[in-house]
Coordinates of C-alpha atoms in Angstrom, one line a residue:
X26 CA 142.7 42.5 176.2
X27 CA 140.1 44.8 177.3
X28 CA 142.7 47.2 178.6
X29 CA 144.5 47.1 175.3
X30 CA 141.3 47.8 173.4
X31 CA 140.5 50.8 175.8
X32 CA 143.9 52.3 175.2
X33 CA 143.6 52.1 171.4
X34 CA 140.1 53.5 171.6
X35 CA 141.2 56.3 173.8
X36 CA 144.1 57.3 171.5
X37 CA 141.6 57.3 168.5
X38 CA 139.2 59.5 170.4
X39 CA 142.0 61.9 171.2
X40 CA 143.1 62.1 167.5
X41 CA 139.4 62.6 166.4
X42 CA 138.8 65.4 169.0
X43 CA 142.0 67.1 168.0
X44 CA 141.1 67.0 164.3
X45 CA 137.6 68.4 165.0
X46 CA 139.1 71.2 167.0
X47 CA 141.5 72.0 164.2
X48 CA 138.8 71.9 161.6
X49 CA 136.5 74.2 163.5
X50 CA 139.3 76.6 164.1
X51 CA 140.0 76.8 160.3
X52 CA 136.3 76.9 159.2
X53 CA 135.4 79.4 161.8
X54 CA 137.9 82.0 160.7
X55 CA 137.5 84.5 157.9
X56 CA 140.5 85.7 156.1
X57 CA 140.9 89.3 154.8
X58 CA 140.0 88.0 151.3
X59 CA 136.8 86.5 152.6
X60 CA 135.8 89.7 154.3
X61 CA 136.4 91.6 151.0
X62 CA 134.3 89.1 149.1
X63 CA 131.4 89.4 151.5
X64 CA 131.6 93.2 151.4
X65 CA 131.6 93.3 147.6
X66 CA 128.6 91.0 147.5
X67 CA 126.7 93.2 149.9
X68 CA 127.6 96.3 147.8
X69 CA 126.3 94.7 144.6
X70 CA 123.1 93.7 146.4
X71 CA 122.6 97.3 147.6
X72 CA 123.3 98.7 144.1
X73 CA 120.9 96.2 142.5
X74 CA 118.1 97.2 144.9
X75 CA 118.6 100.9 144.1
X76 CA 118.6 100.5 140.3
X77 CA 115.5 101.8 138.4
X78 CA 113.1 99.2 137.0
X79 CA 114.1 99.9 133.4
X80 CA 117.8 99.1 134.1
X81 CA 116.8 95.9 136.1
X82 CA 114.7 94.8 133.2
X83 CA 117.6 94.9 130.8
X84 CA 120.0 93.1 133.2
X85 CA 120.2 90.1 130.9
X86 CA 122.0 92.3 128.3
X87 CA 125.6 91.9 129.2
X88 CA 128.1 94.5 128.0
X89 CA 131.6 93.0 127.7
X90 CA 134.2 95.0 129.6
X91 CA 136.5 97.2 127.5
X92 CA 140.2 97.0 127.8
X93 CA 142.0 100.2 129.0
X94 CA 143.7 100.3 125.7
X95 CA 141.6 98.9 122.9
X96 CA 143.6 97.9 119.8
X97 CA 142.9 100.2 116.9
X98 CA 140.6 98.3 114.5
X99 CA 142.1 97.6 111.1
X100 CA 141.0 99.8 108.3
X101 CA 138.2 98.0 106.2
X102 CA 139.4 96.5 103.0
X103 CA 138.8 98.6 99.9
X104 CA 135.5 97.8 98.2
X105 CA 135.9 95.9 94.9
X106 CA 135.2 98.3 92.1
X107 CA 132.0 97.5 90.1
X108 CA 131.6 97.6 86.4
X109 CA 132.4 101.0 84.7
X110 CA 129.7 103.1 83.2
X111 CA 131.0 102.2 79.7
X112 CA 130.8 98.5 80.7
X113 CA 127.2 98.9 81.9
X114 CA 126.2 100.7 78.7
X115 CA 127.8 98.1 76.5
X116 CA 126.2 95.3 78.5
X117 CA 122.7 96.8 78.1
X118 CA 120.9 94.7 75.4
X119 CA 119.7 96.8 72.4
X120 CA 118.5 95.9 68.9
X121 CA 120.1 98.9 67.3
X122 CA 123.8 99.6 68.0
X123 CA 123.1 103.3 67.5
X124 CA 121.4 103.2 71.0
X125 CA 124.7 102.1 72.6
X126 CA 126.6 104.8 70.8
X127 CA 124.0 107.4 71.9
X128 CA 124.2 106.3 75.5
X129 CA 128.0 106.5 75.4
X130 CA 127.7 110.0 74.1
X131 CA 125.4 111.0 77.0
X132 CA 127.9 109.3 79.5
X133 CA 130.6 111.7 78.3
X134 CA 128.6 114.5 80.0
X135 CA 126.9 112.4 82.6
X136 CA 129.4 109.8 84.0
X137 CA 126.8 108.5 86.4
X138 CA 124.5 107.2 83.6
X139 CA 123.4 103.6 84.1
X140 CA 120.8 102.3 81.7
X141 CA 119.2 99.9 84.2
X142 CA 118.8 102.7 86.8
X143 CA 117.4 105.0 84.1
X144 CA 114.8 102.4 83.1
X145 CA 113.8 101.9 86.7
X146 CA 113.3 105.7 87.2
X147 CA 111.5 106.1 83.8
X148 CA 109.1 103.3 84.8
X149 CA 108.2 105.0 88.0
X150 CA 107.7 108.3 86.1
X151 CA 105.5 106.5 83.5
X152 CA 103.2 105.1 86.2
X153 CA 102.9 108.5 87.9
X154 CA 102.1 110.3 84.7
X155 CA 99.6 107.7 83.4
X156 CA 97.8 107.7 86.8
X157 CA 97.9 111.5 87.2
X158 CA 96.4 112.0 83.7
X159 CA 93.6 109.6 84.5
X160 CA 92.9 111.4 87.8
X161 CA 93.2 114.8 86.1
X162 CA 96.0 115.7 88.6
X163 CA 97.6 118.7 86.9
X164 CA 99.9 119.5 89.8
X165 CA 101.5 116.1 89.7
X166 CA 102.0 116.3 85.9
X167 CA 103.6 119.7 86.0
X168 CA 106.9 118.6 87.5
X169 CA 107.2 115.6 85.2
X170 CA 106.4 117.0 81.8
X171 CA 108.0 119.6 79.5
X172 CA 105.8 122.7 78.9
X173 CA 104.6 121.5 75.5
X174 CA 103.6 118.0 76.7
X175 CA 102.1 119.5 79.8
X176 CA 99.9 121.8 77.7
X177 CA 98.8 118.9 75.6
X178 CA 97.9 116.7 78.6
X179 CA 96.0 119.5 80.4
X180 CA 94.1 120.4 77.3
X181 CA 92.9 116.8 77.0
X182 CA 92.0 116.8 80.7
X183 CA 90.0 120.0 80.3
X184 CA 88.1 118.6 77.2
X185 CA 87.3 115.5 79.2
X186 CA 86.0 117.5 82.2
X187 CA 83.9 119.7 79.9
X188 CA 82.1 116.6 78.6
X189 CA 81.6 115.4 82.1
X190 CA 83.7 112.2 81.5
X191 CA 85.8 110.4 84.1
X192 CA 88.4 107.7 83.8
X193 CA 88.3 104.7 86.1
X194 CA 91.8 103.2 86.0
X195 CA 94.1 100.8 87.8
X196 CA 97.7 100.6 86.9
X197 CA 98.6 96.9 87.0
X198 CA 102.3 97.1 86.1
X199 CA 105.0 97.4 83.4
X200 CA 105.6 94.2 81.5
X201 CA 108.6 95.5 79.6
X202 CA 110.5 98.7 79.1
X203 CA 113.4 99.2 76.6
X204 CA 115.6 102.1 75.5
X205 CA 115.1 102.3 71.7
X206 CA 116.8 105.7 71.0
X207 CA 119.5 107.8 72.7
X208 CA 121.4 110.9 71.6
X209 CA 122.8 114.3 72.6
X210 CA 121.7 117.4 70.8
X211 CA 123.0 120.9 71.7
X212 CA 123.9 119.8 75.2
X213 CA 120.6 118.1 75.9
X214 CA 120.3 114.3 76.3
X215 CA 117.3 112.5 74.8
X216 CA 116.4 108.9 75.7
X217 CA 113.4 107.2 74.1
X218 CA 111.7 104.3 75.9
X219 CA 109.1 101.8 74.7
X220 CA 106.8 100.8 77.5
X221 CA 104.5 97.8 77.4
X222 CA 102.2 98.1 80.4
X223 CA 99.1 96.5 81.8
X224 CA 96.1 98.7 82.6
X225 CA 92.5 98.3 83.7
X226 CA 90.8 101.4 82.3
X227 CA 87.3 102.5 81.5
X228 CA 85.9 106.0 80.5
X229 CA 82.5 106.9 82.0
X230 CA 80.2 109.6 80.6
X231 CA 78.4 112.1 82.8
X232 CA 75.7 109.6 83.6
X233 CA 78.2 107.0 84.7
X234 CA 77.9 104.7 81.6
X235 CA 81.1 103.2 80.2
X236 CA 81.7 104.6 76.8
X237 CA 85.2 103.1 76.2
X238 CA 87.4 100.6 77.8
X239 CA 86.5 97.8 80.3
X240 CA 86.6 98.2 84.1
X241 CA 86.9 94.4 84.4
X242 CA 89.6 93.5 81.9
X243 CA 93.4 94.0 81.9
X244 CA 94.6 95.5 78.6
X245 CA 98.1 95.7 77.2
X246 CA 99.1 99.2 76.3
X247 CA 102.2 100.2 74.4
X248 CA 103.6 103.8 74.6
X249 CA 106.8 105.3 73.2
X250 CA 108.0 108.2 75.3
X251 CA 111.0 110.4 75.0
X252 CA 112.7 111.9 78.1
X253 CA 115.2 114.8 78.1
X254 CA 117.7 116.4 80.4
X255 CA 120.0 119.4 80.1
X256 CA 123.6 118.2 80.5
X257 CA 125.4 121.2 78.9
X258 CA 126.9 122.6 82.1
X259 CA 127.9 121.5 85.5
X260 CA 125.1 123.5 87.0
X261 CA 122.6 121.9 84.6
X262 CA 123.9 118.5 85.4
X263 CA 123.4 119.1 89.2
X264 CA 119.7 118.6 88.5
X265 CA 119.3 114.9 87.9
X266 CA 115.6 115.0 86.9
X267 CA 114.5 114.0 83.4
X268 CA 111.2 115.3 81.8
X269 CA 108.9 113.8 79.3
X270 CA 109.2 115.8 76.2
X271 CA 107.4 113.7 73.5
X272 CA 105.0 110.9 73.2
X273 CA 104.2 108.8 70.1
X274 CA 102.1 105.8 69.2
X275 CA 103.8 102.6 68.2
X276 CA 104.1 101.9 64.5

């Protein structure tokens, strides 16, 4: 019995030793592919060590590899055309249909006319003019006013300065702005806008005393201003700027 057991044990040991020798022979060898992998790893480590700090810092940004032949991207789909100028003008709310007719007449010469865009620009001009007049800033007024209106504004500023008066003013904002007239005369476009704005304004005399207005109260102010622009020729139309040509008090 013991001899049989020893024989079986001996055979098992021989098989185990043979398996270990075979396994070691396999694990201990490097194939050509293994050598190439190790070499590539060493190369990457050397390159990483030689990179500048800025490049290393951005190493988490991964650029996807490009194909040798990238497919040509498809042309973007054509943008959906927006409303026409005529549609924008007809959609603009007015109390008098003559305003719509006048805007359409202007659009025949100026196809880019957009009532909403015009009102936005007129509102910015209104704020600049009101603020520049209060400050006595003649230079700012000159580019925004016609000669006649400019002369009237600067004359009022000069009279105010001669009396030693100053205006303390804060422009709060425009509550409402509407186009109330529009027409073309002799190649010149005229658009009249009614502004309802909020101002804090007080006029001080030379001693600093308030003689009109209130520096602590917001006041609603209504102005009716007419802007014009020469649209008679292509050269004239290349200048997109409108100028204030008339002011009037509300009825």
